[in-house]
């Protein structure tokens, strides 16, 4: 199989645990581009969190934020934009009422949070490349939410909320981007549809597209891509869904995947 496009997840994949691009990964993307292959990224992050990486890697191809909820270019062009159905927004807020979770809402390119001192706020400040706007009432955002994230280190609690939210599965994408994040996005805002939108916009068939990721929200793009690479530190169930397993994100796993692709060209 001749690969023409590589699509990478960001957190837990493209960047290391400090959420930084390593010299090894930057050099590998340059090798990929020099060989004539395309490279782009798709992430649960908002556009504000994707743009610094796009600048460093000089990505001019379309990219995906909110797992493909927004497909856009570095020059600001938006190719598609999917918002969460208001009925879903109201429903998930009702489901989580009284639950011991922090709530984040992303809308209008801004990040709104219920708890400025939450355990993962500092990390999200880096990932989103912005500070949260603190509030308890999100009702004025119900018609324009890109992503809602419920945050907790209680894995059983989040799993229970995810199970209860299955009733909205025909109207929204509800998945965990990390073990401590339960994300709600538009139905089309999933990495399966997202990688399809990117391959179409870039002009490379899915059969010639490689996907790289580490978490359960990456599995839908593994299923659609011609070949897939799971990061070594990812959950076993995620690794089992990929064509190949490479080193972890702290060991330049993306560079290993890129070199494997280049080796068979």
PDB file of N, CA and C in Angstrom, residues 43-49 64-72 78-86 88-90 92-93 103-112 124 128 130 138 140-150 171-175 177 182-191:
ATOM      1  N   UNK A  43      -7.549  16.636  16.318  1.00  0.00           N
ATOM      2  CA  UNK A  43      -7.420  16.648  17.772  1.00  0.00           C
ATOM      3  C   UNK A  43      -8.743  16.992  18.435  1.00  0.00           C
ATOM      4  N   UNK A  44      -8.881  16.567  19.683  1.00  0.00           N
ATOM      5  CA  UNK A  44     -10.011  17.015  20.498  1.00  0.00           C
ATOM      6  C   UNK A  44      -9.823  18.459  20.940  1.00  0.00           C
ATOM      7  N   UNK A  45      -8.634  19.011  20.742  1.00  0.00           N
ATOM      8  CA  UNK A  45      -8.360  20.394  21.117  1.00  0.00           C
ATOM      9  C   UNK A  45      -9.201  21.370  20.282  1.00  0.00           C
ATOM     10  N   UNK A  46      -9.393  22.594  20.803  1.00  0.00           N
ATOM     11  CA  UNK A  46      -9.971  23.655  19.984  1.00  0.00           C
ATOM     12  C   UNK A  46      -8.945  24.180  18.990  1.00  0.00           C
ATOM     13  N   UNK A  47      -9.387  25.043  18.090  1.00  0.00           N
ATOM     14  CA  UNK A  47      -8.456  25.601  17.107  1.00  0.00           C
ATOM     15  C   UNK A  47      -7.293  26.336  17.775  1.00  0.00           C
ATOM     16  N   UNK A  48      -7.564  27.029  18.872  1.00  0.00           N
ATOM     17  CA  UNK A  48      -6.506  27.786  19.551  1.00  0.00           C
ATOM     18  C   UNK A  48      -5.374  26.886  20.029  1.00  0.00           C
ATOM     19  N   UNK A  49      -5.690  25.632  20.315  1.00  0.00           N
ATOM     20  CA  UNK A  49      -4.673  24.696  20.767  1.00  0.00           C
ATOM     21  C   UNK A  49      -3.963  23.978  19.646  1.00  0.00           C
ATOM     22  N   UNK A  64      -8.091  19.233  11.660  1.00  0.00           N
ATOM     23  CA  UNK A  64      -9.333  19.021  12.386  1.00  0.00           C
ATOM     24  C   UNK A  64      -9.209  19.378  13.855  1.00  0.00           C
ATOM     25  N   UNK A  65     -10.115  20.226  14.352  1.00  0.00           N
ATOM     26  CA  UNK A  65     -10.246  20.508  15.782  1.00  0.00           C
ATOM     27  C   UNK A  65     -11.538  19.871  16.268  1.00  0.00           C
ATOM     28  N   UNK A  66     -11.659  19.716  17.575  1.00  0.00           N
ATOM     29  CA  UNK A  66     -12.844  19.074  18.164  1.00  0.00           C
ATOM     30  C   UNK A  66     -13.154  17.745  17.462  1.00  0.00           C
ATOM     31  N   UNK A  67     -12.093  16.948  17.238  1.00  0.00           N
ATOM     32  CA  UNK A  67     -12.220  15.625  16.615  1.00  0.00           C
ATOM     33  C   UNK A  67     -12.819  15.677  15.207  1.00  0.00           C
ATOM     34  N   UNK A  68     -12.681  16.814  14.543  1.00  0.00           N
ATOM     35  CA  UNK A  68     -13.241  16.968  13.208  1.00  0.00           C
ATOM     36  C   UNK A  68     -14.496  17.800  13.181  1.00  0.00           C
ATOM     37  N   UNK A  69     -14.921  18.302  14.338  1.00  0.00           N
ATOM     38  CA  UNK A  69     -16.087  19.178  14.380  1.00  0.00           C
ATOM     39  C   UNK A  69     -15.855  20.453  13.595  1.00  0.00           C
ATOM     40  N   UNK A  70     -14.611  20.909  13.572  1.00  0.00           N
ATOM     41  CA  UNK A  70     -14.207  22.017  12.708  1.00  0.00           C
ATOM     42  C   UNK A  70     -13.049  21.536  11.846  1.00  0.00           C
ATOM     43  N   UNK A  71     -13.189  21.649  10.543  1.00  0.00           N
ATOM     44  CA  UNK A  71     -12.091  21.402   9.611  1.00  0.00           C
ATOM     45  C   UNK A  71     -11.695  22.765   9.066  1.00  0.00           C
ATOM     46  N   UNK A  72     -10.438  23.123   9.227  1.00  0.00           N
ATOM     47  CA  UNK A  72     -10.000  24.484   8.930  1.00  0.00           C
ATOM     48  C   UNK A  72      -8.560  24.488   8.421  1.00  0.00           C
ATOM     49  N   UNK A  78     -12.421  28.168   7.207  1.00  0.00           N
ATOM     50  CA  UNK A  78     -13.170  27.070   7.810  1.00  0.00           C
ATOM     51  C   UNK A  78     -13.891  26.310   6.700  1.00  0.00           C
ATOM     52  N   UNK A  79     -13.611  25.020   6.582  1.00  0.00           N
ATOM     53  CA  UNK A  79     -14.203  24.198   5.537  1.00  0.00           C
ATOM     54  C   UNK A  79     -15.507  23.558   5.980  1.00  0.00           C
ATOM     55  N   UNK A  80     -15.623  23.235   7.254  1.00  0.00           N
ATOM     56  CA  UNK A  80     -16.888  22.748   7.802  1.00  0.00           C
ATOM     57  C   UNK A  80     -16.899  22.961   9.310  1.00  0.00           C
ATOM     58  N   UNK A  81     -18.099  23.078   9.866  1.00  0.00           N
ATOM     59  CA  UNK A  81     -18.237  23.370  11.296  1.00  0.00           C
ATOM     60  C   UNK A  81     -19.527  22.732  11.788  1.00  0.00           C
ATOM     61  N   UNK A  82     -19.399  21.801  12.746  1.00  0.00           N
ATOM     62  CA  UNK A  82     -20.542  21.083  13.293  1.00  0.00           C
ATOM     63  C   UNK A  82     -20.687  21.413  14.779  1.00  0.00           C
ATOM     64  N   UNK A  83     -21.848  21.939  15.173  1.00  0.00           N
ATOM     65  CA  UNK A  83     -22.139  22.244  16.568  1.00  0.00           C
ATOM     66  C   UNK A  83     -22.970  21.117  17.181  1.00  0.00           C
ATOM     67  N   UNK A  84     -22.925  21.000  18.504  1.00  0.00           N
ATOM     68  CA  UNK A  84     -23.724  19.992  19.197  1.00  0.00           C
ATOM     69  C   UNK A  84     -25.194  20.401  19.149  1.00  0.00           C
ATOM     70  N   UNK A  85     -26.056  19.439  18.880  1.00  0.00           N
ATOM     71  CA  UNK A  85     -27.501  19.664  18.898  1.00  0.00           C
ATOM     72  C   UNK A  85     -27.914  20.164  20.287  1.00  0.00           C
ATOM     73  N   UNK A  86     -28.709  21.242  20.335  1.00  0.00           N
ATOM     74  CA  UNK A  86     -29.126  21.813  21.616  1.00  0.00           C
ATOM     75  C   UNK A  86     -29.831  20.790  22.504  1.00  0.00           C
ATOM     76  N   UNK A  88     -29.218  17.691  22.772  1.00  0.00           N
ATOM     77  CA  UNK A  88     -28.169  16.883  23.393  1.00  0.00           C
ATOM     78  C   UNK A  88     -27.513  17.666  24.530  1.00  0.00           C
ATOM     79  N   UNK A  89     -27.218  18.931  24.284  1.00  0.00           N
ATOM     80  CA  UNK A  89     -26.587  19.763  25.315  1.00  0.00           C
ATOM     81  C   UNK A  89     -27.455  19.796  26.575  1.00  0.00           C
ATOM     82  N   UNK A  90     -28.728  20.062  26.378  1.00  0.00           N
ATOM     83  CA  UNK A  90     -29.638  20.097  27.525  1.00  0.00           C
ATOM     84  C   UNK A  90     -29.694  18.743  28.219  1.00  0.00           C
ATOM     85  N   UNK A  92     -27.399  16.211  28.308  1.00  0.00           N
ATOM     86  CA  UNK A  92     -26.210  15.777  29.058  1.00  0.00           C
ATOM     87  C   UNK A  92     -26.022  16.616  30.309  1.00  0.00           C
ATOM     88  N   UNK A  93     -26.427  17.870  30.263  1.00  0.00           N
ATOM     89  CA  UNK A  93     -26.362  18.672  31.484  1.00  0.00           C
ATOM     90  C   UNK A  93     -27.345  18.144  32.523  1.00  0.00           C
ATOM     91  N   UNK A 103     -16.990  20.898  34.768  1.00  0.00           N
ATOM     92  CA  UNK A 103     -17.593  21.037  33.449  1.00  0.00           C
ATOM     93  C   UNK A 103     -16.854  22.090  32.647  1.00  0.00           C
ATOM     94  N   UNK A 104     -16.529  21.722  31.407  1.00  0.00           N
ATOM     95  CA  UNK A 104     -15.927  22.657  30.465  1.00  0.00           C
ATOM     96  C   UNK A 104     -16.823  22.738  29.235  1.00  0.00           C
ATOM     97  N   UNK A 105     -17.014  23.932  28.730  1.00  0.00           N
ATOM     98  CA  UNK A 105     -17.741  24.126  27.480  1.00  0.00           C
ATOM     99  C   UNK A 105     -16.866  24.967  26.559  1.00  0.00           C
ATOM    100  N   UNK A 106     -16.728  24.496  25.320  1.00  0.00           N
ATOM    101  CA  UNK A 106     -15.973  25.219  24.306  1.00  0.00           C
ATOM    102  C   UNK A 106     -16.960  25.771  23.289  1.00  0.00           C
ATOM    103  N   UNK A 107     -16.956  27.085  23.134  1.00  0.00           N
ATOM    104  CA  UNK A 107     -17.867  27.743  22.201  1.00  0.00           C
ATOM    105  C   UNK A 107     -17.250  29.069  21.761  1.00  0.00           C
ATOM    106  N   UNK A 108     -17.495  29.436  20.521  1.00  0.00           N
ATOM    107  CA  UNK A 108     -17.001  30.728  20.004  1.00  0.00           C
ATOM    108  C   UNK A 108     -15.490  30.864  20.150  1.00  0.00           C
ATOM    109  N   UNK A 109     -14.770  29.753  20.011  1.00  0.00           N
ATOM    110  CA  UNK A 109     -13.311  29.734  20.147  1.00  0.00           C
ATOM    111  C   UNK A 109     -12.836  30.097  21.553  1.00  0.00           C
ATOM    112  N   UNK A 110     -13.719  29.967  22.540  1.00  0.00           N
ATOM    113  CA  UNK A 110     -13.366  30.242  23.928  1.00  0.00           C
ATOM    114  C   UNK A 110     -13.622  29.004  24.786  1.00  0.00           C
ATOM    115  N   UNK A 111     -12.956  28.974  25.930  1.00  0.00           N
ATOM    116  CA  UNK A 111     -13.067  27.849  26.871  1.00  0.00           C
ATOM    117  C   UNK A 111     -13.697  28.359  28.165  1.00  0.00           C
ATOM    118  N   UNK A 112     -14.838  27.781  28.534  1.00  0.00           N
ATOM    119  CA  UNK A 112     -15.555  28.120  29.747  1.00  0.00           C
ATOM    120  C   UNK A 112     -15.450  26.947  30.722  1.00  0.00           C
ATOM    121  N   UNK A 124      -4.914  21.761  30.515  1.00  0.00           N
ATOM    122  CA  UNK A 124      -5.769  22.256  29.438  1.00  0.00           C
ATOM    123  C   UNK A 124      -5.388  23.667  29.013  1.00  0.00           C
ATOM    124  N   UNK A 128      -5.150  24.002  25.175  1.00  0.00           N
ATOM    125  CA  UNK A 128      -6.046  24.935  24.493  1.00  0.00           C
ATOM    126  C   UNK A 128      -5.376  26.251  24.134  1.00  0.00           C
ATOM    127  N   UNK A 130      -5.062  28.845  25.936  1.00  0.00           N
ATOM    128  CA  UNK A 130      -5.849  29.958  26.452  1.00  0.00           C
ATOM    129  C   UNK A 130      -6.239  29.673  27.903  1.00  0.00           C
ATOM    130  N   UNK A 138     -24.011  27.764  32.082  1.00  0.00           N
ATOM    131  CA  UNK A 138     -23.590  27.676  30.687  1.00  0.00           C
ATOM    132  C   UNK A 138     -24.769  27.782  29.719  1.00  0.00           C
ATOM    133  N   UNK A 140     -26.450  30.017  28.228  1.00  0.00           N
ATOM    134  CA  UNK A 140     -26.424  30.901  27.061  1.00  0.00           C
ATOM    135  C   UNK A 140     -25.548  30.342  25.940  1.00  0.00           C
ATOM    136  N   UNK A 141     -24.829  29.244  26.219  1.00  0.00           N
ATOM    137  CA  UNK A 141     -23.949  28.624  25.217  1.00  0.00           C
ATOM    138  C   UNK A 141     -24.574  27.386  24.574  1.00  0.00           C
ATOM    139  N   UNK A 142     -25.761  27.019  24.993  1.00  0.00           N
ATOM    140  CA  UNK A 142     -26.367  25.763  24.551  1.00  0.00           C
ATOM    141  C   UNK A 142     -26.547  25.676  23.033  1.00  0.00           C
ATOM    142  N   UNK A 143     -26.734  26.807  22.366  1.00  0.00           N
ATOM    143  CA  UNK A 143     -26.971  26.783  20.921  1.00  0.00           C
ATOM    144  C   UNK A 143     -25.694  26.818  20.095  1.00  0.00           C
ATOM    145  N   UNK A 144     -24.556  27.001  20.741  1.00  0.00           N
ATOM    146  CA  UNK A 144     -23.330  27.154  19.954  1.00  0.00           C
ATOM    147  C   UNK A 144     -22.136  26.417  20.560  1.00  0.00           C
ATOM    148  N   UNK A 145     -22.383  25.331  21.241  1.00  0.00           N
ATOM    149  CA  UNK A 145     -21.302  24.564  21.860  1.00  0.00           C
ATOM    150  C   UNK A 145     -20.615  23.648  20.844  1.00  0.00           C
ATOM    151  N   UNK A 146     -19.297  23.736  20.786  1.00  0.00           N
ATOM    152  CA  UNK A 146     -18.499  22.838  19.955  1.00  0.00           C
ATOM    153  C   UNK A 146     -18.174  21.545  20.694  1.00  0.00           C
ATOM    154  N   UNK A 147     -17.863  21.688  21.976  1.00  0.00           N
ATOM    155  CA  UNK A 147     -17.501  20.510  22.778  1.00  0.00           C
ATOM    156  C   UNK A 147     -17.846  20.773  24.236  1.00  0.00           C
ATOM    157  N   UNK A 148     -18.364  19.758  24.888  1.00  0.00           N
ATOM    158  CA  UNK A 148     -18.559  19.773  26.331  1.00  0.00           C
ATOM    159  C   UNK A 148     -17.697  18.662  26.904  1.00  0.00           C
ATOM    160  N   UNK A 149     -16.941  18.976  27.932  1.00  0.00           N
ATOM    161  CA  UNK A 149     -16.090  17.974  28.571  1.00  0.00           C
ATOM    162  C   UNK A 149     -16.425  17.906  30.054  1.00  0.00           C
ATOM    163  N   UNK A 150     -16.715  16.701  30.519  1.00  0.00           N
ATOM    164  CA  UNK A 150     -16.897  16.460  31.943  1.00  0.00           C
ATOM    165  C   UNK A 150     -15.609  15.841  32.453  1.00  0.00           C
ATOM    166  N   UNK A 171     -27.422  11.156  18.126  1.00  0.00           N
ATOM    167  CA  UNK A 171     -27.433  12.596  17.874  1.00  0.00           C
ATOM    168  C   UNK A 171     -26.129  13.287  18.256  1.00  0.00           C
ATOM    169  N   UNK A 172     -25.202  12.542  18.825  1.00  0.00           N
ATOM    170  CA  UNK A 172     -23.944  13.145  19.258  1.00  0.00           C
ATOM    171  C   UNK A 172     -22.862  12.081  19.340  1.00  0.00           C
ATOM    172  N   UNK A 173     -21.614  12.544  19.384  1.00  0.00           N
ATOM    173  CA  UNK A 173     -20.478  11.663  19.630  1.00  0.00           C
ATOM    174  C   UNK A 173     -20.052  11.860  21.077  1.00  0.00           C
ATOM    175  N   UNK A 174     -20.100  10.789  21.848  1.00  0.00           N
ATOM    176  CA  UNK A 174     -19.772  10.862  23.274  1.00  0.00           C
ATOM    177  C   UNK A 174     -18.693   9.814  23.557  1.00  0.00           C
ATOM    178  N   UNK A 175     -17.456  10.295  23.796  1.00  0.00           N
ATOM    179  CA  UNK A 175     -16.322   9.400  23.960  1.00  0.00           C
ATOM    180  C   UNK A 175     -15.330   9.996  24.943  1.00  0.00           C
ATOM    181  N   UNK A 177     -11.634  11.137  25.512  1.00  0.00           N
ATOM    182  CA  UNK A 177     -10.377  11.467  24.832  1.00  0.00           C
ATOM    183  C   UNK A 177      -9.181  11.169  25.723  1.00  0.00           C
ATOM    184  N   UNK A 182     -14.580  13.069  29.596  1.00  0.00           N
ATOM    185  CA  UNK A 182     -15.697  12.560  28.830  1.00  0.00           C
ATOM    186  C   UNK A 182     -16.155  13.690  27.915  1.00  0.00           C
ATOM    187  N   UNK A 183     -15.949  13.513  26.618  1.00  0.00           N
ATOM    188  CA  UNK A 183     -16.217  14.567  25.642  1.00  0.00           C
ATOM    189  C   UNK A 183     -17.536  14.342  24.931  1.00  0.00           C
ATOM    190  N   UNK A 184     -18.269  15.410  24.738  1.00  0.00           N
ATOM    191  CA  UNK A 184     -19.495  15.402  23.947  1.00  0.00           C
ATOM    192  C   UNK A 184     -19.281  16.374  22.792  1.00  0.00           C
ATOM    193  N   UNK A 185     -19.415  15.872  21.577  1.00  0.00           N
ATOM    194  CA  UNK A 185     -19.293  16.714  20.392  1.00  0.00           C
ATOM    195  C   UNK A 185     -20.453  16.403  19.452  1.00  0.00           C
ATOM    196  N   UNK A 186     -20.532  17.126  18.349  1.00  0.00           N
ATOM    197  CA  UNK A 186     -21.572  16.870  17.358  1.00  0.00           C
ATOM    198  C   UNK A 186     -21.441  15.458  16.809  1.00  0.00           C
ATOM    199  N   UNK A 187     -22.510  14.935  16.247  1.00  0.00           N
ATOM    200  CA  UNK A 187     -22.490  13.571  15.717  1.00  0.00           C
ATOM    201  C   UNK A 187     -21.381  13.392  14.688  1.00  0.00           C
ATOM    202  N   UNK A 188     -21.203  14.375  13.810  1.00  0.00           N
ATOM    203  CA  UNK A 188     -20.165  14.283  12.778  1.00  0.00           C
ATOM    204  C   UNK A 188     -18.779  14.606  13.306  1.00  0.00           C
ATOM    205  N   UNK A 189     -18.701  15.101  14.544  1.00  0.00           N
ATOM    206  CA  UNK A 189     -17.415  15.467  15.139  1.00  0.00           C
ATOM    207  C   UNK A 189     -16.801  14.262  15.826  1.00  0.00           C
ATOM    208  N   UNK A 190     -16.381  13.305  15.013  1.00  0.00           N
ATOM    209  CA  UNK A 190     -15.673  12.126  15.493  1.00  0.00           C
ATOM    210  C   UNK A 190     -14.532  11.880  14.532  1.00  0.00           C
ATOM    211  N   UNK A 191     -13.511  11.185  14.981  1.00  0.00           N
ATOM    212  CA  UNK A 191     -12.306  11.084  14.159  1.00  0.00           C
ATOM    213  C   UNK A 191     -12.463  10.174  12.945  1.00  0.00           C
TER     214      UNK A 191
END
